[in-house]
Coordinates of C-alpha atoms in Angstrom, one line a residue:
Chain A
X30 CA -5.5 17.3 -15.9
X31 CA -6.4 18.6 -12.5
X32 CA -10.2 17.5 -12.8
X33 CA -10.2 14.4 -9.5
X34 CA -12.9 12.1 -9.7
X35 CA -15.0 11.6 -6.0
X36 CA -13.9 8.1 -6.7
X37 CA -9.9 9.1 -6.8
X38 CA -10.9 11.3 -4.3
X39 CA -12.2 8.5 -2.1
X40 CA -9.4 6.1 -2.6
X41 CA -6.8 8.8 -1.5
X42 CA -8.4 8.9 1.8
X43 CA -8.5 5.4 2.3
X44 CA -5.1 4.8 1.9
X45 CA -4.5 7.7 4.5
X46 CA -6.8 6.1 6.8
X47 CA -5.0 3.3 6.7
X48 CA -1.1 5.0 7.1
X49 CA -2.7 6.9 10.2
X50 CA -5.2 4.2 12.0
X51 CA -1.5 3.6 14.1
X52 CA -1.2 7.0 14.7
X53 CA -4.7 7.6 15.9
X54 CA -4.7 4.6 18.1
X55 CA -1.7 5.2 19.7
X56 CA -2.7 8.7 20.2
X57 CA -5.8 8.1 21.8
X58 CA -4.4 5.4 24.3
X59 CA -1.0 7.4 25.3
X60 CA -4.2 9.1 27.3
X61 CA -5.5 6.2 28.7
X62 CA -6.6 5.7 32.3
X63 CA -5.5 2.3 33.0
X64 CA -2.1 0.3 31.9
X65 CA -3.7 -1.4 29.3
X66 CA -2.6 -0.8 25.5
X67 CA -6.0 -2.8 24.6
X68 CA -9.0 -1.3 26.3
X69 CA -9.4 2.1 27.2
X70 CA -10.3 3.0 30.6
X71 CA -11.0 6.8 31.2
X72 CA -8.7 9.8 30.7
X73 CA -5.6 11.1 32.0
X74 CA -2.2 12.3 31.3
X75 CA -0.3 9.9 33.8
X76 CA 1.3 8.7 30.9
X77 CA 3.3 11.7 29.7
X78 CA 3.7 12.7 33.7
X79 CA 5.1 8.9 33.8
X80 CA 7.7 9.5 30.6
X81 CA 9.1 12.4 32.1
X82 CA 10.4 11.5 35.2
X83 CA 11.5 8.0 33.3
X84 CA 15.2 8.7 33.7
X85 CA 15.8 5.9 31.3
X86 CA 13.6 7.5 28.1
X87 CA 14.7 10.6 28.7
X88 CA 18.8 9.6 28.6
X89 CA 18.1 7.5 25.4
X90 CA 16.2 10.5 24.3
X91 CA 19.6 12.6 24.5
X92 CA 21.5 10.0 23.5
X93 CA 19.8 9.5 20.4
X94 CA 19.9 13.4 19.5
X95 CA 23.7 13.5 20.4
X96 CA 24.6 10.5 18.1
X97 CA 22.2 12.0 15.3
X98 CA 24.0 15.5 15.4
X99 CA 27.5 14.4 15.8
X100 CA 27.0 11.7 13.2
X101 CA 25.3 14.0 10.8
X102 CA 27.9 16.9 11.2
X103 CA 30.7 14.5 10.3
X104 CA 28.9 12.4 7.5
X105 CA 27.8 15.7 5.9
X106 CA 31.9 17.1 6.0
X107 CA 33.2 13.7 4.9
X108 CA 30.1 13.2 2.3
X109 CA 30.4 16.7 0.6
X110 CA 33.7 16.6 0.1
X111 CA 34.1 12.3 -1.3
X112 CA 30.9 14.4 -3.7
X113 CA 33.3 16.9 -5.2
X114 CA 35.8 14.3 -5.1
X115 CA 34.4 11.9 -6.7
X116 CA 33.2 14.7 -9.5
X117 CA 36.3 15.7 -10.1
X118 CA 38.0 12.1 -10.8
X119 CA 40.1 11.5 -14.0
X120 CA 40.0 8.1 -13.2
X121 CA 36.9 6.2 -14.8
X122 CA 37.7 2.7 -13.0
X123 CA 38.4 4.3 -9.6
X124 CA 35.7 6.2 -9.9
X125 CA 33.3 3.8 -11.0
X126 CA 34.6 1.5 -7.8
X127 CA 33.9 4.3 -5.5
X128 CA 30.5 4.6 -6.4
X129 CA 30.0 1.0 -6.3
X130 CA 31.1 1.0 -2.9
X131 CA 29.1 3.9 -2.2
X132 CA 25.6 2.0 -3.8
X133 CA 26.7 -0.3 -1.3
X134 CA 25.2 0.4 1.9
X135 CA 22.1 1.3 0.5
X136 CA 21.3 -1.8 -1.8
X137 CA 22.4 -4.2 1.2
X138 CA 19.0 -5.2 3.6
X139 CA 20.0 -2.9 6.9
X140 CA 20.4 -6.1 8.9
X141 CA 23.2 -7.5 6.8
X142 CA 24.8 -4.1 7.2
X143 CA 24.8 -4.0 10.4
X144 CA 25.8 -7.7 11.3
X145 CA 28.9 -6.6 8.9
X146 CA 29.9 -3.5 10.8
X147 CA 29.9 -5.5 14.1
X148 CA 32.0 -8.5 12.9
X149 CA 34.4 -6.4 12.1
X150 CA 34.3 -4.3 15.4
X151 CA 33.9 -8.2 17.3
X152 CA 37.7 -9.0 15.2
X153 CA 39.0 -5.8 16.2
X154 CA 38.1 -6.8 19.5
X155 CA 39.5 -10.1 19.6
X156 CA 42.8 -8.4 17.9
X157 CA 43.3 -5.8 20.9
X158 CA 41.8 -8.6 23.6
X159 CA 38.8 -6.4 24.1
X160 CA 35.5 -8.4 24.9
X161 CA 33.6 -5.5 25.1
X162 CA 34.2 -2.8 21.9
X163 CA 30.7 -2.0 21.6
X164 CA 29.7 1.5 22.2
X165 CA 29.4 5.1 21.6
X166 CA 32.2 5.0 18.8
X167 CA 31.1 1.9 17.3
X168 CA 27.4 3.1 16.5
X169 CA 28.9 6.4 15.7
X170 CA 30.8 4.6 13.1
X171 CA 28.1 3.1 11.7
X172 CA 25.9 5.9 11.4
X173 CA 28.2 7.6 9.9
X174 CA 28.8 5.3 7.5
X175 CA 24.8 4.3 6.3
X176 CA 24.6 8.2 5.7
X177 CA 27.1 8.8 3.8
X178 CA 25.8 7.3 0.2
X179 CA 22.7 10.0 1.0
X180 CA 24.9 13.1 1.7
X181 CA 27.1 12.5 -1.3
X182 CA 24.0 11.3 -3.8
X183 CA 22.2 14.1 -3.1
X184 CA 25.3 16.3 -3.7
X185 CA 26.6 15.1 -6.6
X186 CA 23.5 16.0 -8.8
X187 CA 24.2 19.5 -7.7
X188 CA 27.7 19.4 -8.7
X189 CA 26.8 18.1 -12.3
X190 CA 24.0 21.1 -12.7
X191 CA 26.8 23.7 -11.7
X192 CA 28.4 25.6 -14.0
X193 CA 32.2 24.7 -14.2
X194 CA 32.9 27.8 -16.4
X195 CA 32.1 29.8 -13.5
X196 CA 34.8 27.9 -11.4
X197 CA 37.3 28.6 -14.4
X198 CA 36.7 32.2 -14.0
X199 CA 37.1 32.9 -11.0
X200 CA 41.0 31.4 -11.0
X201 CA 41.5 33.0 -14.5
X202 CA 40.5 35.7 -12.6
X203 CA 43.5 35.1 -10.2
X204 CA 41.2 34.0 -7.0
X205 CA 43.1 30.3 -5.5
X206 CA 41.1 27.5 -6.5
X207 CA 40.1 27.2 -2.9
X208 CA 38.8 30.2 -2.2
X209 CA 36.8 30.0 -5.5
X210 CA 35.5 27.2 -4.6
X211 CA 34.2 28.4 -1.3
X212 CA 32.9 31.7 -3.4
X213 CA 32.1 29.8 -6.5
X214 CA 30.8 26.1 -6.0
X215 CA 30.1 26.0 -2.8
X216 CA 26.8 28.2 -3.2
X217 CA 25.7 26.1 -6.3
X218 CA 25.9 22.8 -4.0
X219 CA 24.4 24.5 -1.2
X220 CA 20.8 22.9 -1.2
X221 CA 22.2 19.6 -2.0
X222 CA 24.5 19.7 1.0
X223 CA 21.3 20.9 3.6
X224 CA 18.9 18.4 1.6
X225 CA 21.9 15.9 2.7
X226 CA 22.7 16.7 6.0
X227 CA 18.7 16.9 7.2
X228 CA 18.1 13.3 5.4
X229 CA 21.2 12.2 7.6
X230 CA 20.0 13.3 10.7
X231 CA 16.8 12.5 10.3
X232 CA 17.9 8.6 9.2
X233 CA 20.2 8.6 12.3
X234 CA 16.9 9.6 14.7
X235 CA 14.6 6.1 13.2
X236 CA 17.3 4.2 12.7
X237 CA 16.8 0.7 14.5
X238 CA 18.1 -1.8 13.2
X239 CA 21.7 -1.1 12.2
X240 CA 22.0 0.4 15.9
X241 CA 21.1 -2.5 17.4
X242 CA 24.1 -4.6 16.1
X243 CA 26.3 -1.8 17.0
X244 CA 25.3 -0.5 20.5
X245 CA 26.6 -1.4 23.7
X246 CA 24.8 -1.5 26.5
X247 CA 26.4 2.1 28.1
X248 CA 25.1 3.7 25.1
X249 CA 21.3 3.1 24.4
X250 CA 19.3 5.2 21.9
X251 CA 15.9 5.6 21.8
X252 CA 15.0 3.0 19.2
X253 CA 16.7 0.6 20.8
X254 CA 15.3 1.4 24.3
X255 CA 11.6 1.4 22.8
X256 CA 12.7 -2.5 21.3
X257 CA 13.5 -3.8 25.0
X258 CA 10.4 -1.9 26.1
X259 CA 8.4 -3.6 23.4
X260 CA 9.9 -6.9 24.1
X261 CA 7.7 -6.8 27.6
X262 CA 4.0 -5.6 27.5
X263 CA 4.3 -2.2 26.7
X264 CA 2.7 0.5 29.1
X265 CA 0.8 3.7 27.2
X266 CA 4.2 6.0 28.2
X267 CA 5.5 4.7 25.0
X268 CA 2.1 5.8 23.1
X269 CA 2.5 9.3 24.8
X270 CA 6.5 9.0 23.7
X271 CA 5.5 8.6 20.0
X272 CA 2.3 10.9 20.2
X273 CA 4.7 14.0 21.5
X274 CA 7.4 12.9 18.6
X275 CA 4.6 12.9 16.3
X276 CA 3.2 16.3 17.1
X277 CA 7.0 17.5 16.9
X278 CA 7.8 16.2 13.7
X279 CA 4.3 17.5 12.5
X280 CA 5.5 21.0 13.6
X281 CA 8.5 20.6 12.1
X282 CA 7.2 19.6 8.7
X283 CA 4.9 22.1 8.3
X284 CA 7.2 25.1 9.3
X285 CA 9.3 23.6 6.9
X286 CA 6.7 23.3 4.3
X287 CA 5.4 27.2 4.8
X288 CA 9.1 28.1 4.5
X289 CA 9.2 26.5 1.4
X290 CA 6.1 27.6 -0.3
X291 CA 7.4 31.5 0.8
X292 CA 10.8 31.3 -0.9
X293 CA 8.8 29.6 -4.0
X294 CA 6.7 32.8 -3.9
X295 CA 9.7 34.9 -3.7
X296 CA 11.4 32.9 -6.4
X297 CA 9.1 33.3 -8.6
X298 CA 8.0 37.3 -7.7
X299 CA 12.3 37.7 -8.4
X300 CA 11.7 35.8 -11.3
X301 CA 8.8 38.4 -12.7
X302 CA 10.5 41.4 -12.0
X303 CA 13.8 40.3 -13.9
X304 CA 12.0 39.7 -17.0
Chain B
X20 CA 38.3 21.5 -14.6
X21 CA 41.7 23.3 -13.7
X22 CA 42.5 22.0 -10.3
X23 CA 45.7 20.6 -8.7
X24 CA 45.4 17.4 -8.8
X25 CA 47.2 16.6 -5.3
X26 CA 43.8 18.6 -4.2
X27 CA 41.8 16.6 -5.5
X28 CA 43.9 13.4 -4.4
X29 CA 43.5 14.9 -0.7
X30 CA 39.8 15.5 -0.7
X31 CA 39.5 12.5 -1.9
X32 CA 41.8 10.3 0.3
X33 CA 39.6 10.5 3.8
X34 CA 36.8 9.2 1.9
X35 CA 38.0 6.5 0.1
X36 CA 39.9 5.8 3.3
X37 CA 36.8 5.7 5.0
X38 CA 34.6 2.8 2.7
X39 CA 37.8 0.4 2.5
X40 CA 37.7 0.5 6.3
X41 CA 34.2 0.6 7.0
X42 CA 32.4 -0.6 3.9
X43 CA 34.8 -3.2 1.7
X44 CA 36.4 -4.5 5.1
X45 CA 33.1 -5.1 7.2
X46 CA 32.0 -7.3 3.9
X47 CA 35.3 -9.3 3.5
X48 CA 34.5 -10.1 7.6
X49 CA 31.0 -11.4 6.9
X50 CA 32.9 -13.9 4.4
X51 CA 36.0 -14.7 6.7
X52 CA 33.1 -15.5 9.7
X53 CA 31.6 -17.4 7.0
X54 CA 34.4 -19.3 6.3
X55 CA 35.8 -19.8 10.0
X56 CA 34.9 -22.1 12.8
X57 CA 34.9 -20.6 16.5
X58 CA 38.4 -21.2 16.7
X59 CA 39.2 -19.3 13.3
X60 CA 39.9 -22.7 11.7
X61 CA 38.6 -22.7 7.6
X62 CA 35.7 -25.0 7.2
X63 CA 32.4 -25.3 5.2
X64 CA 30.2 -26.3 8.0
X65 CA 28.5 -22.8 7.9
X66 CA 27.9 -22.8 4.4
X67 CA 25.9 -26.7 4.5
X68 CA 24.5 -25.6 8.0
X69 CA 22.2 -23.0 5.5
X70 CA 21.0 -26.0 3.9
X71 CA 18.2 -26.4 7.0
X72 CA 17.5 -23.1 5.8
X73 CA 16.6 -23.1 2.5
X74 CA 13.1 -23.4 3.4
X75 CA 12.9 -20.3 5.6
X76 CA 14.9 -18.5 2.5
X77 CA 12.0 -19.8 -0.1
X78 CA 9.6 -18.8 2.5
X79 CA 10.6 -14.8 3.3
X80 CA 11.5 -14.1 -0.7
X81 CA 7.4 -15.5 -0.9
X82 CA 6.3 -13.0 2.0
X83 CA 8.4 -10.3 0.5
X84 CA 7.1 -10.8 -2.7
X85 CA 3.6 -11.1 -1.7
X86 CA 4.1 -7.8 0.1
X87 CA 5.8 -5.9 -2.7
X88 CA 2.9 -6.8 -4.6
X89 CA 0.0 -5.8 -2.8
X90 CA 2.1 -2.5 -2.0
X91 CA 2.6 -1.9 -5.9
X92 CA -1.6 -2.6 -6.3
X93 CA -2.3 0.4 -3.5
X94 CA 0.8 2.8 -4.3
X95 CA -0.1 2.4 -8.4
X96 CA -3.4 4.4 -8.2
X97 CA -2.7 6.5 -4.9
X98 CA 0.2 7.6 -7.1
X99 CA -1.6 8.0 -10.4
X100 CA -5.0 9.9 -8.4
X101 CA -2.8 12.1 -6.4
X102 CA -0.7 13.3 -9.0
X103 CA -3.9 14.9 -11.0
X104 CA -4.5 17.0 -7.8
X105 CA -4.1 20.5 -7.5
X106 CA -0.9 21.6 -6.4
X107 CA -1.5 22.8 -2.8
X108 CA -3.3 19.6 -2.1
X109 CA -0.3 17.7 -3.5
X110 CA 2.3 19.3 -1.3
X111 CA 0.1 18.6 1.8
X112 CA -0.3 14.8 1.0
X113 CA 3.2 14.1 -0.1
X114 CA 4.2 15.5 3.3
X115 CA 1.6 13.0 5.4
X116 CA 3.0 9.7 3.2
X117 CA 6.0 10.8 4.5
X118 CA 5.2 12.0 8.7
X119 CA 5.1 8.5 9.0
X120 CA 8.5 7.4 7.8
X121 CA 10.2 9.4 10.4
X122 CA 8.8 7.6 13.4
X123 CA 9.3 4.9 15.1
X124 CA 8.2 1.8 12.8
X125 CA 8.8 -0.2 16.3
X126 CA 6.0 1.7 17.9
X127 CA 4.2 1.8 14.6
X128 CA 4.2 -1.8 13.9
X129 CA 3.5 -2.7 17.8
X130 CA 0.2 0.0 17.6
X131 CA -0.9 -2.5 15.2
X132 CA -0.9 -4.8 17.8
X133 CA -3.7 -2.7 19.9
X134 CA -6.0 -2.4 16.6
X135 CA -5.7 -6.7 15.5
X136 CA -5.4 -8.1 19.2
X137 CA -8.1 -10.5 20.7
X138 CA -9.1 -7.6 22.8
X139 CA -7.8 -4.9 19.9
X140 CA -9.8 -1.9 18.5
X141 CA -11.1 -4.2 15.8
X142 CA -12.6 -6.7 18.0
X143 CA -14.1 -4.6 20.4
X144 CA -15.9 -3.0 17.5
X145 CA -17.3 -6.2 16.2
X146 CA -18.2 -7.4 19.7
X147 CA -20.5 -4.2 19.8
X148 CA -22.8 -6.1 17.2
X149 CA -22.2 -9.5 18.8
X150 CA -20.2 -10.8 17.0
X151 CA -17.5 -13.3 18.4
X152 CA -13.6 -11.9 18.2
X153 CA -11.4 -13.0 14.9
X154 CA -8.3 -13.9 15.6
X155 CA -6.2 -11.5 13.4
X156 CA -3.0 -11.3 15.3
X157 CA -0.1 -13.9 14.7
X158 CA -1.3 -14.6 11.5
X159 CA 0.7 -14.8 8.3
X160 CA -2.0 -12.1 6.9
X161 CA -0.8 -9.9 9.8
X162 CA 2.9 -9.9 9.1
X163 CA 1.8 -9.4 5.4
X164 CA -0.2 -5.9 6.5
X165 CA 2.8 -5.4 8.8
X166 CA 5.2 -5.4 5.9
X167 CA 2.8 -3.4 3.5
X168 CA 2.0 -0.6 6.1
X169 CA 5.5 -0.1 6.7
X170 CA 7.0 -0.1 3.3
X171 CA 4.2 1.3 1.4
X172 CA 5.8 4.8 1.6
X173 CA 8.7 3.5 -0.2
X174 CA 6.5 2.3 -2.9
X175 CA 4.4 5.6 -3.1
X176 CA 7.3 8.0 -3.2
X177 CA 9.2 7.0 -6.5
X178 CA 6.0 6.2 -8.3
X179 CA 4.3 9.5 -7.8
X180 CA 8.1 11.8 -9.0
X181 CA 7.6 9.5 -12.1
X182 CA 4.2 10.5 -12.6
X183 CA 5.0 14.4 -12.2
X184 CA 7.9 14.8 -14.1
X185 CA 6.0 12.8 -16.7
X186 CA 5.8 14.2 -20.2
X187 CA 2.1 15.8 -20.4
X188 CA 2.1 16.1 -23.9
X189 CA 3.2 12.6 -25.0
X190 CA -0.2 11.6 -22.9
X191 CA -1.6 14.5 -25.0
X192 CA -0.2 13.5 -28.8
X193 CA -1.8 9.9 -27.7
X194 CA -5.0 11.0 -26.8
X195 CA -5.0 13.3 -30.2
X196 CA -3.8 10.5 -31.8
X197 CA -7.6 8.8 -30.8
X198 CA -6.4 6.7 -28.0
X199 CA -9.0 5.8 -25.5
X200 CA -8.4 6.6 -21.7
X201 CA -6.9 3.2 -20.6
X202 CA -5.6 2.4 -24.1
X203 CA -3.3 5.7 -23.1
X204 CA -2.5 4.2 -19.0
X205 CA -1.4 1.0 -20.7
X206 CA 0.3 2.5 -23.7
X207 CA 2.0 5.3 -22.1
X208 CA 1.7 5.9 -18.5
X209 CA 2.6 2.4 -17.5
X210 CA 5.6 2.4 -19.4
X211 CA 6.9 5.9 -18.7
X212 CA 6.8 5.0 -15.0
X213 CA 8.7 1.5 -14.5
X214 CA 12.1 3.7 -13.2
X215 CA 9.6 5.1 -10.3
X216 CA 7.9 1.2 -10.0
X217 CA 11.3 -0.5 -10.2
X218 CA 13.0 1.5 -7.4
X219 CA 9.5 0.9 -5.7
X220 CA 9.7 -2.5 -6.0
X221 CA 13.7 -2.7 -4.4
X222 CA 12.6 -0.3 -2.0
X223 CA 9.8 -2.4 -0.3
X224 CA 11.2 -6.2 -1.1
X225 CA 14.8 -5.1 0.1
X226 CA 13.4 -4.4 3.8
X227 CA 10.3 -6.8 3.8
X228 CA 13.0 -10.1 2.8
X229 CA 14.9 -9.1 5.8
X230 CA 12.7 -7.9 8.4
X231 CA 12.4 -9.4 11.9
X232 CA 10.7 -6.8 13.7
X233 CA 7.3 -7.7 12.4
X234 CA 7.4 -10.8 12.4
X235 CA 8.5 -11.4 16.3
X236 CA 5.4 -8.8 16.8
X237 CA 2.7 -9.5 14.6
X238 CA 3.8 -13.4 14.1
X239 CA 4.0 -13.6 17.7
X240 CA 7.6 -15.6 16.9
X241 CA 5.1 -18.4 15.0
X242 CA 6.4 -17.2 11.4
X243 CA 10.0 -17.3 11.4
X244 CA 11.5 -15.8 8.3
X245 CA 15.4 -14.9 7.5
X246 CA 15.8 -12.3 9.0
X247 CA 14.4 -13.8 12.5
X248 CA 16.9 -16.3 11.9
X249 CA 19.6 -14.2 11.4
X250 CA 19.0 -11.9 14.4
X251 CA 18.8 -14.9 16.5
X252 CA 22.5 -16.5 15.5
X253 CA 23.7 -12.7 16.4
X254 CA 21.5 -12.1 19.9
X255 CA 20.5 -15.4 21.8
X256 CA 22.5 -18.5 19.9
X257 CA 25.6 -16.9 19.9
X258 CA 26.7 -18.2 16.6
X259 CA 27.9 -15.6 14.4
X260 CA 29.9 -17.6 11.7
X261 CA 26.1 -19.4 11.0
X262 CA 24.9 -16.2 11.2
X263 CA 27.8 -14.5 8.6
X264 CA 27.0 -17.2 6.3
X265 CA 23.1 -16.8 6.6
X266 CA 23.9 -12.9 6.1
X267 CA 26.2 -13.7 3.1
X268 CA 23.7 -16.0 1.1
X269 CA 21.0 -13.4 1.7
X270 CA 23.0 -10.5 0.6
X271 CA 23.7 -12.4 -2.9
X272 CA 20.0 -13.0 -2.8
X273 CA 19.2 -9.6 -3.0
X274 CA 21.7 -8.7 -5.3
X275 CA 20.8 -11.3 -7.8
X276 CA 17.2 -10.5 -7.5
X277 CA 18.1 -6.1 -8.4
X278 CA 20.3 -7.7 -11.0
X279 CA 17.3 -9.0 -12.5
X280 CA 15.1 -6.4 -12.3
X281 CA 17.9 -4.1 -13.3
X282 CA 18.0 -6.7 -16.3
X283 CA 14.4 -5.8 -16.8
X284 CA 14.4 -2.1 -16.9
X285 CA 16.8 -1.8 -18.9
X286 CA 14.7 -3.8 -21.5
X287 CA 11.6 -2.0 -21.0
X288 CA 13.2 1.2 -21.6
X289 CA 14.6 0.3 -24.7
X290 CA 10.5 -0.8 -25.4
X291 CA 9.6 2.5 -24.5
X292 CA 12.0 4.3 -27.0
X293 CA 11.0 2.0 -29.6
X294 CA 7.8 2.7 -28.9

């Protein structure tokens, strides 16, 4: 089974040259001498001098990780709990109508769900005789909201693999079934809830378009700021923006990825000396 | 489960509080803006008005189509290979599909821009052996790669956990069984992966139907599909009750279109169990 032909072999990289060819352009010209994003014209690293003194980036840069660590927090607390909610529901139909609601934001095309969430901020406005209710809250609200259905779906498989005899125990065993659920579920969710809350902050950092029906203009994050850049000719400080987020996220994936291979290690060297 | 059930009522209060006010009721305004003039008057102007849009409709299901296809054709064998690599090597590629995913797809798509342009990375190379520049850019073909390079991830993703979890051993008993090698794919691989090619498929059409992004960068605004239209009624035209009942008929576009293939999986499993 784990024989690969030189032909397989092949058409793996070519499919990876093409997901990176972006990436390597982009890279190379965030170094470019000139301001052209077409023809390169010597070295230098005016570019990432250029983004850092760019009071504008960097505030959208803040901005952006603000939003995507409030909005995260909150959508993980609210999502974990609707999870063992939801799990614990007697009733089938209002179950089953939470759940479709929850599908919901993830089925819908991003753009209708965000033209949705601003009509109804634009008729709260007109209700309160507010022209202008788009801002922080408003896009907070709709983060919020498009990461909730990943908090709680990735939750909810954890609650079904859990054990509910051990829950039963611990009250039989006189412990309040809050605290045992702090002692006693709560660890068996635990990886669901992290998986959760890193694919919510993580969705909150790319996302474009749903921000961009629910932004005002005092509150722009960096998606958004990189589409009003990109509706001009764009200047290389935007290559040498992406080419350090890159390089970041790289980082961050593969300290991530060692991290998991170790506890896989240990896992399975626990695993050994048990039996 | 022994828990009280006014606990379980207050856990799951905030949430359900949460998706009537931010999911259901955001919906119910993209039907009342459909259904309302600029004074707030009932009328079905907005719902003929799509009428002079049926064409651009026709047109973005035929690009997202086209898209989800050529996506499937790449993401199929890319899967299929990569999953009969060794372990380390899998871990390491299923983290580079996905490095991608969490940047910018603004600055990804517009990086395109600097490979296909007249003066692009492409055209310089050719010029190097004479030959005159092809124009790439603004080109249907270019939204098309736009769409597949962005969504191809999507596509990958689900197909390949299909094709690991698969059951080795039913590939085995077939191959005992004297099937030959691509008797066995069409047999028995093909069909034990539709879940993973199914969410594929939603996963790639869902965002390429509605897109607007690409096609204002690598259409240079010359290919207008829905979503263009769309984002124009919300950002320059200023008409959002055309634009509520553009987002409306799209959204039950979409849904009827996973109904379908919801239709179909559900028949092709019960092939598969048959089988």
């Amino acid at each position: 089974m784990t024989k690969t032909s030189p032909l397989s072999k092949l058409y793996i990289a070519l499919v990876f040259i093409f997901l990176y060819a972006p990436m390597v352009v982009m890279t190379v010209f965030s170094f470019n001498g000139s301001e052209s994003t077409y023809i390169m014209d010597g070295f230098s690293l005016q570019w990432y001098r250029h983004l850092f003194n760019d009071s504008i980036t960097m505030n959208a840069l803040k901005n952006t990780v603000v939003l995507a660590v409030i909005s995260s927090v909150i959508s993980t607390l609210l999502g974990s709990a609707a999870a063992v909610g939801i799990y614990n529901m007697k009733n089938k139909f209002l179950k089953s109508s939470v759940m479709t609601a929850t599908n919901i934001p993830m089925m819908n095309p991003e753009i209708v769900t965000g033209i949705s969430m601003m009509l109804l901020f634009v008729f709260v406005g007109v209700l309160m005789n507010r022209t202008n209710v788009l801002g922080f809250a408003t896009i907070l609200i709709a983060h919020i909201t498009f990461q909730l259905p990943y908090v709680i779906l990735s939750v909810l498989p954890k609650l079904r693999q859990s054990d509910p005899r051990v829950f039963e125990a611990a009250q039989d065993l006189g412990c309040h079934p809050v605290k045992a659920f702090f002692k006693v579920v709560l660890p068996q969710i635990r990886s669901g809830i992290v998986s959760g809350a890193i694919m919510a902050f993580t969705l909150s950092l790319d996302d474009f378009i749903i921000s961009y029906f629910t932004n005002g203009p005092d509150f722009q994050t960096l998606p958004i700021h990189i589409f009003s850049m990109t509706k001009k000719r764009v200047k290389p400080d935007m290559y040498a923006l992406s080419t350090l987020i890159f390089v970041v996220i790289l980082i961050l994936l593969i300290l991530m990825n060692v991290a998991q291979s170790n506890s896989d290690k240990k896992q399975r060297k626990e695993k050994g000396e048990d039996r | 489960m022994k828990r009280s059930p006014i606990l379980t009522k207050l856990i799951n209060a905030p949430y359900i509080l949460w998706s009537v006010l931010f999911i259901i009721a955001p919906l119910i305004m993209v039907i009342y803006y459909a259904f309302t003039d600029r004074t707030g008057a009932f009328t079905f102007d907005n719902v003929k008005g799509i009428s002079d849009y049926l064409s651009t409709f026709i047109l973005s299901v035929g690009y997202g189509a086209i898209a989800t296809v050529i996506c499937l054709l790449i993401a199929y064998p890319f899967a299929y290979f990569l999953a009969h690599t060794g372990a380390s090597f899998q871990r390491t590629a299923v983290m580079l599909v996905m490095l991608p995913m969490w940047m910018s797809f603004l600055i990804r798509t517009y990086s395109w821009m600097t490979i296909l342009g007249e003066s692009g990375v492409i055209n310089s190379f050719l010029g190097l052996f004479g030959i005159d520049p092809v124009t790439m850019l603004n080109t249907p073909a270019a939204v098309i790669l736009g769409m597949v390079y962005n969504f191809l991830p999507y596509m990958i993703l689900p197909i390949y956990t299909v094709m690991t979890k698969m059951d080795v051993s039913l590939i085995e008993a077939a191959q005992d069984l004297g099937c030959g090698k691509l008797h066995c794919i069409r047999k028995v691989i093909i069909p034990l992966s539709v879940p993973g090619v199914v969410s594929g498929i939603t996963m790639v059409f869902v965002p390429s139907v509605s897109t607007f992004y690409i096609t204002q960068k690598l259409g240079g605004g010359q290919i207008n599909l829905i979503g263009d239209v769309i984002e124009g009624q919300f950002q320059t035209a200023n008409n959002y009750n055309l634009g509520a009942a553009l987002s409306l008929l799209l959204m039950v576009m979409i849904l009827i279109c996973l109904g379908v293939l919801g239709y179909f999986t559900d028949s092709e499993d019960e092939g598969s169990v048959l089988m």
